[in-house]
Coordinates of C-alpha atoms in Angstrom, one line a residue:
X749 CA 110.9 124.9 117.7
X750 CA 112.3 127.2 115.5
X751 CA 115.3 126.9 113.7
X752 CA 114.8 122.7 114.3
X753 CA 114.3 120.7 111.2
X754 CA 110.8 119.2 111.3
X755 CA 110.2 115.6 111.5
X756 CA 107.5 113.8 109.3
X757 CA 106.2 110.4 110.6
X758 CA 102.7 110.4 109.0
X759 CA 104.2 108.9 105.6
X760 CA 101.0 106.9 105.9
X761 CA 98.5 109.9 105.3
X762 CA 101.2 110.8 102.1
X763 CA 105.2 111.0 101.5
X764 CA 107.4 113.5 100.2
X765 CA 107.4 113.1 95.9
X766 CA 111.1 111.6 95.2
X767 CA 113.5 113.3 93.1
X768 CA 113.3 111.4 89.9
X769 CA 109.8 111.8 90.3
X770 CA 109.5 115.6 90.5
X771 CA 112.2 115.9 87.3
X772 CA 109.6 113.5 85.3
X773 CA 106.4 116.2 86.3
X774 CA 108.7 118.8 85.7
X775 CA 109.6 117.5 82.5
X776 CA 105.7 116.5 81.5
X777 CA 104.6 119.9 81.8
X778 CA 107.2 121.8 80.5
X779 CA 108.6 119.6 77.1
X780 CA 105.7 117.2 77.1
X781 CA 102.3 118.6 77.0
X782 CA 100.7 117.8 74.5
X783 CA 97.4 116.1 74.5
X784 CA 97.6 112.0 74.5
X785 CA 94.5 111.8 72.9
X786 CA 96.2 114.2 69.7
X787 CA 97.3 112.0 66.8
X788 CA 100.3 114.9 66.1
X789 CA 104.0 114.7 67.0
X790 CA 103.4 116.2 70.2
X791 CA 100.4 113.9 71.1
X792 CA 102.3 110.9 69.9
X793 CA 105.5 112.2 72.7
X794 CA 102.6 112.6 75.6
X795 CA 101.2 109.2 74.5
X796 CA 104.9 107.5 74.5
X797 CA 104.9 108.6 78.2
X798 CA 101.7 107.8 79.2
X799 CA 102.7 104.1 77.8
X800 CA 106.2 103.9 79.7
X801 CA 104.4 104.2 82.7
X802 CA 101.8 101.8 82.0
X803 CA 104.4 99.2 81.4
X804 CA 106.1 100.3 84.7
X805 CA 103.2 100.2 86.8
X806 CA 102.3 96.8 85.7
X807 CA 105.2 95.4 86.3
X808 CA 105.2 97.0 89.8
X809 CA 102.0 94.8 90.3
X810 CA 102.9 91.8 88.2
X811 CA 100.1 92.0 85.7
X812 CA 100.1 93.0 82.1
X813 CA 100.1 96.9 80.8
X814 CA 96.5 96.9 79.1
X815 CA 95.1 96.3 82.7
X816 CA 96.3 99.1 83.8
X817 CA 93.3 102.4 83.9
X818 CA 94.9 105.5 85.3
X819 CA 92.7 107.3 87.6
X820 CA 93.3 110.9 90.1
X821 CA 93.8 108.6 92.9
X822 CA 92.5 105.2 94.9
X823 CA 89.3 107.3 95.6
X824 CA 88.3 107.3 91.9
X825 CA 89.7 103.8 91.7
X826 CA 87.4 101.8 94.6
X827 CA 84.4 103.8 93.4
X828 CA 84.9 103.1 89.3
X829 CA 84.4 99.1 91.1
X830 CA 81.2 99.8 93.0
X831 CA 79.7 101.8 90.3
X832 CA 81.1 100.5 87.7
X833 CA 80.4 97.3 88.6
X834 CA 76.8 97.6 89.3
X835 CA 76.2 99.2 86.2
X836 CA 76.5 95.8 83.9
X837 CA 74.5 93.7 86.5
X838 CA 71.3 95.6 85.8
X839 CA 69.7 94.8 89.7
X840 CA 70.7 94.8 92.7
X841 CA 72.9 92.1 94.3
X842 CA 75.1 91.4 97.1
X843 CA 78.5 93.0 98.4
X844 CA 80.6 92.0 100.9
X845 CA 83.4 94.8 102.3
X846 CA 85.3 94.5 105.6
X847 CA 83.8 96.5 108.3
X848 CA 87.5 98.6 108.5
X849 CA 87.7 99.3 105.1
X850 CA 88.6 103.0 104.0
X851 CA 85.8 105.5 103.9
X852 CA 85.8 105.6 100.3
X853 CA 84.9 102.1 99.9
X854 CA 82.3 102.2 102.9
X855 CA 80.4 105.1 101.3
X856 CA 80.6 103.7 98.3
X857 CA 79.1 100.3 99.0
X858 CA 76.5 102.3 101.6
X859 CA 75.1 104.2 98.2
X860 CA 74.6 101.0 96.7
X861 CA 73.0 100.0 99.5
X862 CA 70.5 102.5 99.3
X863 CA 69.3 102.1 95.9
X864 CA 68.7 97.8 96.9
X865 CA 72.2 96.2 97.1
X866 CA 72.8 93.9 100.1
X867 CA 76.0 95.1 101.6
X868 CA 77.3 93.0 104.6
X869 CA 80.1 94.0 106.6
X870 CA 82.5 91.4 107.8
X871 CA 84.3 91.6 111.2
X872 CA 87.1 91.6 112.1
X873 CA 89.4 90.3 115.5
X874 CA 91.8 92.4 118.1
X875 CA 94.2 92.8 116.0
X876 CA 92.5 93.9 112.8
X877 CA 92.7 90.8 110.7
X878 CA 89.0 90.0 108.5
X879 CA 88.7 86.2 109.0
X880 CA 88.6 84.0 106.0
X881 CA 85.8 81.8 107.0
X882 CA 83.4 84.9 107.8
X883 CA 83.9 86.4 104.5
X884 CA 82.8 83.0 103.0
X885 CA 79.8 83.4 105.8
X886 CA 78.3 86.3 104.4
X887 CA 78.5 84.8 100.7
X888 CA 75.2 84.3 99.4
X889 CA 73.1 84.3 96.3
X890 CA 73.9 86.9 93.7
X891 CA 76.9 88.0 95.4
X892 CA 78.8 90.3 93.2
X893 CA 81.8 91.6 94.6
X894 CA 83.5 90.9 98.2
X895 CA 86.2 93.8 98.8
X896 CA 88.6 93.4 101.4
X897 CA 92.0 95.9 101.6
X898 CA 95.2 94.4 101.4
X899 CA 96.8 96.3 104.2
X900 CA 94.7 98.8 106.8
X901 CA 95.8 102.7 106.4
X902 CA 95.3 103.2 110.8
X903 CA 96.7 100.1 112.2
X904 CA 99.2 98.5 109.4
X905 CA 97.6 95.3 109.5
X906 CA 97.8 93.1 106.9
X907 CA 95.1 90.9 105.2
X908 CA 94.8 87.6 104.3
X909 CA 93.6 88.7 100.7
X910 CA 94.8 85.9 98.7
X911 CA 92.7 83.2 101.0
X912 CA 89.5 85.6 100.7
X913 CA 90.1 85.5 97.1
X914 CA 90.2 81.7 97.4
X915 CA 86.3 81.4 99.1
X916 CA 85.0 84.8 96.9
X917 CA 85.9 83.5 93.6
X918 CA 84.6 80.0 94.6
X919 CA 81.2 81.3 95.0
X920 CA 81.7 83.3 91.6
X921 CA 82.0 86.6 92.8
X922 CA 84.4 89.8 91.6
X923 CA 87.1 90.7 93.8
X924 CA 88.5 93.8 94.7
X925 CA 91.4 94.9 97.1
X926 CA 91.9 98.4 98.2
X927 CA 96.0 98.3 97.8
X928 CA 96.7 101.9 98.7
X929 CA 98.8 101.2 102.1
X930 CA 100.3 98.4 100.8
X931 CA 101.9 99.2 97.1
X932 CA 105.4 100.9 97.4
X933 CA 105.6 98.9 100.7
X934 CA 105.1 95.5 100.8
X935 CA 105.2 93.2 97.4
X936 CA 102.3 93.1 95.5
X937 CA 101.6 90.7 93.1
X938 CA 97.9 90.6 91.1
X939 CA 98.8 87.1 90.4
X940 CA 99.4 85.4 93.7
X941 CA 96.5 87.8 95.1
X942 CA 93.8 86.2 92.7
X943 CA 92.0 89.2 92.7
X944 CA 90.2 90.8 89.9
X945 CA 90.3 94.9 91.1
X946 CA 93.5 96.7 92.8
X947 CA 93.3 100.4 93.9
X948 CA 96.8 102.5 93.9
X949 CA 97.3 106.1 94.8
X950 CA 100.6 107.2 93.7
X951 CA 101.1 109.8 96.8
X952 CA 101.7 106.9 98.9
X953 CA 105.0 105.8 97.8
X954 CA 106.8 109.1 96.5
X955 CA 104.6 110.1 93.4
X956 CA 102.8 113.2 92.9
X957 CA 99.2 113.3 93.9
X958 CA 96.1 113.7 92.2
X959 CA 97.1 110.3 89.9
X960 CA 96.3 106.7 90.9
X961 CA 95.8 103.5 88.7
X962 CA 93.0 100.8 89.1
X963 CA 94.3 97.1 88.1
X964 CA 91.0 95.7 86.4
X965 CA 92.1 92.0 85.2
X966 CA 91.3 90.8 81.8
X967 CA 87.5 90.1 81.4
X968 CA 86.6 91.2 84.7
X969 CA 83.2 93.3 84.3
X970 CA 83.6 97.1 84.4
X971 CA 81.9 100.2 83.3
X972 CA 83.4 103.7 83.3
X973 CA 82.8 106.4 86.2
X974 CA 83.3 109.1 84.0
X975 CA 81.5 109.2 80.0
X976 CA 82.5 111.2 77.7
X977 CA 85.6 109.8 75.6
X978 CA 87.3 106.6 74.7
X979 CA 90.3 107.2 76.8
X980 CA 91.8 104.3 78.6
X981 CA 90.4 101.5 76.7
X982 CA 86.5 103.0 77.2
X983 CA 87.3 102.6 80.8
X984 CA 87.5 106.2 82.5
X985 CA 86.7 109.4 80.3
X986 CA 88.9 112.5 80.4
X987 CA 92.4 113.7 79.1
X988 CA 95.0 112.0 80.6
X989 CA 97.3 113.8 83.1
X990 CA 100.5 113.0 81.6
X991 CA 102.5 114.5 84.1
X992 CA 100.8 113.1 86.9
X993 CA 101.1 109.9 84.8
X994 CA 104.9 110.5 84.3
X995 CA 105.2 111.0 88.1
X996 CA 103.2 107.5 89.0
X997 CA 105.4 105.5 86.6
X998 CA 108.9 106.8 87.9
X999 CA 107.6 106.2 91.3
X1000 CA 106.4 102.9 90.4
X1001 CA 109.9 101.9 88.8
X1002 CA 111.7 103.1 91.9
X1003 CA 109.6 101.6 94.3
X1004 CA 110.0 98.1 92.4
X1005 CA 113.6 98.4 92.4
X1006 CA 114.3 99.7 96.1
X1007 CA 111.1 97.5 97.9
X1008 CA 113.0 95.0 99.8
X1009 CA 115.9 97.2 101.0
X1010 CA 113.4 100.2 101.7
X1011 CA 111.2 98.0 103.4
X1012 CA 114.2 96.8 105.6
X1013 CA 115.1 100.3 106.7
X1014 CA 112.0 101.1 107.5
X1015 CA 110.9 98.3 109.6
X1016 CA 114.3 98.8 111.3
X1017 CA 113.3 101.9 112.0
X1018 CA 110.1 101.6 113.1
X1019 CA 111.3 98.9 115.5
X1020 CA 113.7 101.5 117.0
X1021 CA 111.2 103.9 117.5
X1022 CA 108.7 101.1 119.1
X1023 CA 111.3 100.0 121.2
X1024 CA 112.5 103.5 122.2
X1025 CA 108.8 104.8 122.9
X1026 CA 108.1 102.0 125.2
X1027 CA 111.7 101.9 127.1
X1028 CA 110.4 105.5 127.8
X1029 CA 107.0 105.6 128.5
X1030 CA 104.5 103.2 130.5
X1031 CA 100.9 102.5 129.8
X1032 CA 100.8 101.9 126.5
X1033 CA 98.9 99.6 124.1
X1034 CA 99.5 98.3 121.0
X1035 CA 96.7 98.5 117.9
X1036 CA 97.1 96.1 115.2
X1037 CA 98.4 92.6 114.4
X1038 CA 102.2 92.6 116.2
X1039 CA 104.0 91.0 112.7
X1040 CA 101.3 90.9 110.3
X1041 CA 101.7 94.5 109.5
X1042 CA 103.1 97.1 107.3
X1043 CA 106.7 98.0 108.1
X1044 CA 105.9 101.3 108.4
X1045 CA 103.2 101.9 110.5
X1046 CA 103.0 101.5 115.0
X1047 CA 99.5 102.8 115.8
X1048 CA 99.9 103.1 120.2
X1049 CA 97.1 103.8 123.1
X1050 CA 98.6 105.7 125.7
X1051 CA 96.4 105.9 129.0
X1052 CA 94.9 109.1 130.0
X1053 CA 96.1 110.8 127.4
X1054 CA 93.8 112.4 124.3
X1055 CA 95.5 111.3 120.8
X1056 CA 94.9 114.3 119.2
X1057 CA 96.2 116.8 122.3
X1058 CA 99.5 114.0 121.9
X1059 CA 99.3 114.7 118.2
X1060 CA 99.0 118.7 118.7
X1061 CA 102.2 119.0 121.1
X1062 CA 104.2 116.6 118.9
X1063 CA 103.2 119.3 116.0
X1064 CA 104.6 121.9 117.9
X1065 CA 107.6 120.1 118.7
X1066 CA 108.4 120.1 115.2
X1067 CA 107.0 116.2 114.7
X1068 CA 104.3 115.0 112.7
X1069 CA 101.9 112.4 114.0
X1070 CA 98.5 111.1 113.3
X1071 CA 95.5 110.0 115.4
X1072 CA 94.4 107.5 112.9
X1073 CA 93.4 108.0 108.8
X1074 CA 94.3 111.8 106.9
X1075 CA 90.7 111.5 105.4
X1076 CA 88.5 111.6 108.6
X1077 CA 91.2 113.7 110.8
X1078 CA 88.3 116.5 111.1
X1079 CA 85.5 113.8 112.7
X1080 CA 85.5 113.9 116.8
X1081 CA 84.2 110.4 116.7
X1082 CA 86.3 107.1 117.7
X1083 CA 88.3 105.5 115.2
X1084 CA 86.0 103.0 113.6
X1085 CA 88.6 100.6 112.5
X1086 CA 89.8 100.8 116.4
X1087 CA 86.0 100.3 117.6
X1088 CA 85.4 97.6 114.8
X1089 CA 88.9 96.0 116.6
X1090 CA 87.3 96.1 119.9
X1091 CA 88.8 98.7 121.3
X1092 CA 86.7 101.0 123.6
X1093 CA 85.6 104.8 123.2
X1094 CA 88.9 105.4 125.8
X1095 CA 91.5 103.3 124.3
X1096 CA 90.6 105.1 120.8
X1097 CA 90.8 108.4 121.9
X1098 CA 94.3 107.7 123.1
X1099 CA 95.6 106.2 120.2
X1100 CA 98.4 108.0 117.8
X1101 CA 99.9 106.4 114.3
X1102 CA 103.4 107.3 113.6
X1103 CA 104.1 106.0 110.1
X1104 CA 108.3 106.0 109.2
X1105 CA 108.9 106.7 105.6
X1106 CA 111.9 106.2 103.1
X1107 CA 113.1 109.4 103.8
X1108 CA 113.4 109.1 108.1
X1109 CA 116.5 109.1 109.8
X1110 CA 117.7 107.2 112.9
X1111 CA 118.9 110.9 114.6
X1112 CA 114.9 111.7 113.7
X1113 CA 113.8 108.7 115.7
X1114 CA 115.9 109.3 118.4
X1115 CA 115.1 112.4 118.7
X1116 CA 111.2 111.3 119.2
X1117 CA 112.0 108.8 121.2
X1118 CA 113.7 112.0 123.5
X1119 CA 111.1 114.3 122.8
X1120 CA 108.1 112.2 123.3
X1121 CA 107.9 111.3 127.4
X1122 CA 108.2 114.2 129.0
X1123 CA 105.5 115.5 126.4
X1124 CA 103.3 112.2 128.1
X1125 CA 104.1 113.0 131.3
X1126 CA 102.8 116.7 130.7
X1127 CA 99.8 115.9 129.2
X1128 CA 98.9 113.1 132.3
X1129 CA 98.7 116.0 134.4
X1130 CA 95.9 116.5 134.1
X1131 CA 94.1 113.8 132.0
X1132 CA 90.5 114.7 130.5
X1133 CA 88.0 113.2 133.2
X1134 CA 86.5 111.2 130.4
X1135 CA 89.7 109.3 129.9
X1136 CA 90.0 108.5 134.3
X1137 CA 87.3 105.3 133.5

């Protein structure tokens, strides 16, 4: 559609970098390069920034500046806990992950599983939620670290973290929580969680990308991905990229100022858009816990109708979608998270996410809400056969 400003609901795969945030890059690279590591003058300013966001970071999280290690993103993060983690125990012991955690976490944990680790996947119901009790199930002997995400990057749904903590920490294992989704959108406090390990990526609520932070609480065992330097405490190796780092701290001051009224707009909207969507269009299903989720996210199954042919029109419509996570949008297979929800091969393939960000407009949901049947109706024409039962 030329000429028609493009609308971007897939602030769940990344959002647009704010303002603020941009200047502070901007600023990094061009009056503040110097090398944090460097004990000059211009060292000493990189450092000074590099600090500044440390502080504000942690206080996004509620836990203390020290605990903060800044990684290239929540990839790097969830695997510095696997690796690093295994690395202090010596042999090989038990993990428990959820079986809908992202893929970074699930590869990780299968690599340990194939050099001896006992990795057990916990379940989880309809709607997406890993059940307490299970999690305490598949505790055993040796048990090293149970990692469970706080809030599910296809579906929205948020977990009962804190209570997992609860049963993990009683059995004396490490605790991580893959907080990706959920920083920037929901509040997330280290504290009340009781875990031990928190992923960020700062991409996910209007920082650049290519910077994240891992939360490692004081004592908690570690050992560093990358060797080579004492950067960061010992804990990850490498010069710091200060204007990434500059980026994630003006993104993390923001989002700890505006959370509760962004969050408000964004449900709202969200709410329209479910509401509108359904008003408009019939034989639809709905993937994920109905309140227990992220504002932003409505992940929908529409019958006879392929997700990613929904996806492609909406694209050319000038309106971004998703068919489920940005980091397995090339694989043909059904969502796993969906199939580990109990959803069948058919009700996956017709799923779409539509994440709302900080930045969407009511006239932009509308305008979905418009656009969006008659592209349903289209499509049913002539529904793939696999999708007719």
């Amino acid at each position: 559609m030329a000429g028609t400003p493009r609308i971007y609901l897939d602030s769940a795969a990344t959002t647009p970098p704010a303002p603020a945030v941009v200047e502070a890059v901007r600023e990094a690279l061009t009056d503040s390069w110097g090398n944090a590591s460097s004990a000059h003058a211009a060292g000493s300013r990189a450092r000074r920034i590099v600090e500044e966001a440390r502080v504000k970071v942690a206080a996004l999280l509620g836990g203390r500046p020290d605990e903060i290690v800044f990684t290239s993103g929540a990839t790097e993060a969830n695997n510095t806990v696997f690796v690093g983690l295994a690395g202090p125990r010596g042999r090989p012991g038990r993990i428990v992950i959820s079986a809908i955690e992202h893929p970074c976490v699930i590869e990780s944990a299968a690599a340990l599983e194939r050099s001896g680790w006992t990795v057990v996947r916990a379940g989880v119901d309809e709607t997406g939620i890993v059940d307490p009790d299970a999690v305490g199930a598949a505790l055993g002997k040796r048990t090293a670290l149970v990692s469970v995400m706080l809030a599910n990057n296809e579906v929205g749904t948020i977990e009962p973290v804190a209570e997992i903590a609860k049963i993990a920490k009683a059995a004396g294992a490490f605790v991580h929580t893959d907080a990706t989704q959920a920083v920037g959108r929901i509040p997330v406090d280290v504290g009340a969680l009781g875990v031990d390990y928190l992923s960020l990526s700062a991409h996910k609520f209007n920082g650049p990308k290519g910077v994240g932070a891992l939360w490692v609480r004081r004592g908690a065992a570690i050992a560093p991905l990358f060797r080579g330097g004492s950067q960061e405490g010992g804990r990850r190796a490498g010069t710091l990229n200060v204007p990434g780092i500059a980026g994630l701290g003006v993104a993390a001051e923001l989002a700890k100022k505006n959370l509760a009224e962004t969050a408000d707009l964004v449900r709202g909207l969200r709410d329209r858009l479910e509401a509108g969507i359904r008003s408009g269009v019939q034989g639809l299903r709905l993937n994920g816990h109905p309140v227990l989720r992220l504002p932003s996210h409505l992940n929908m199954s529409f019958d006879l109708i392929e997700g990613e042919a929904l996806m492609m029109r909406l694209d050319l419509a000038g309106i971004a979608v998703s068919t489920g996570s940005a980091c397995s949008s090339g694989s043909r297979e059904p969502s796993y998270v969906l199939t580990a929800m109990g959803c069948d091969a058919v009700r996956a393939a017709g799923a779409v996410r539509f994440s709302v960000g900080s930045t969407t407009t009511e006239a932009e949901i509308d305008r979905v809400i418009g656009v969006l049947p008659g592209i349903v109706a289209d499509l049913r024409k002539a529904p793939p056969a696999f999708l007719k039962g």
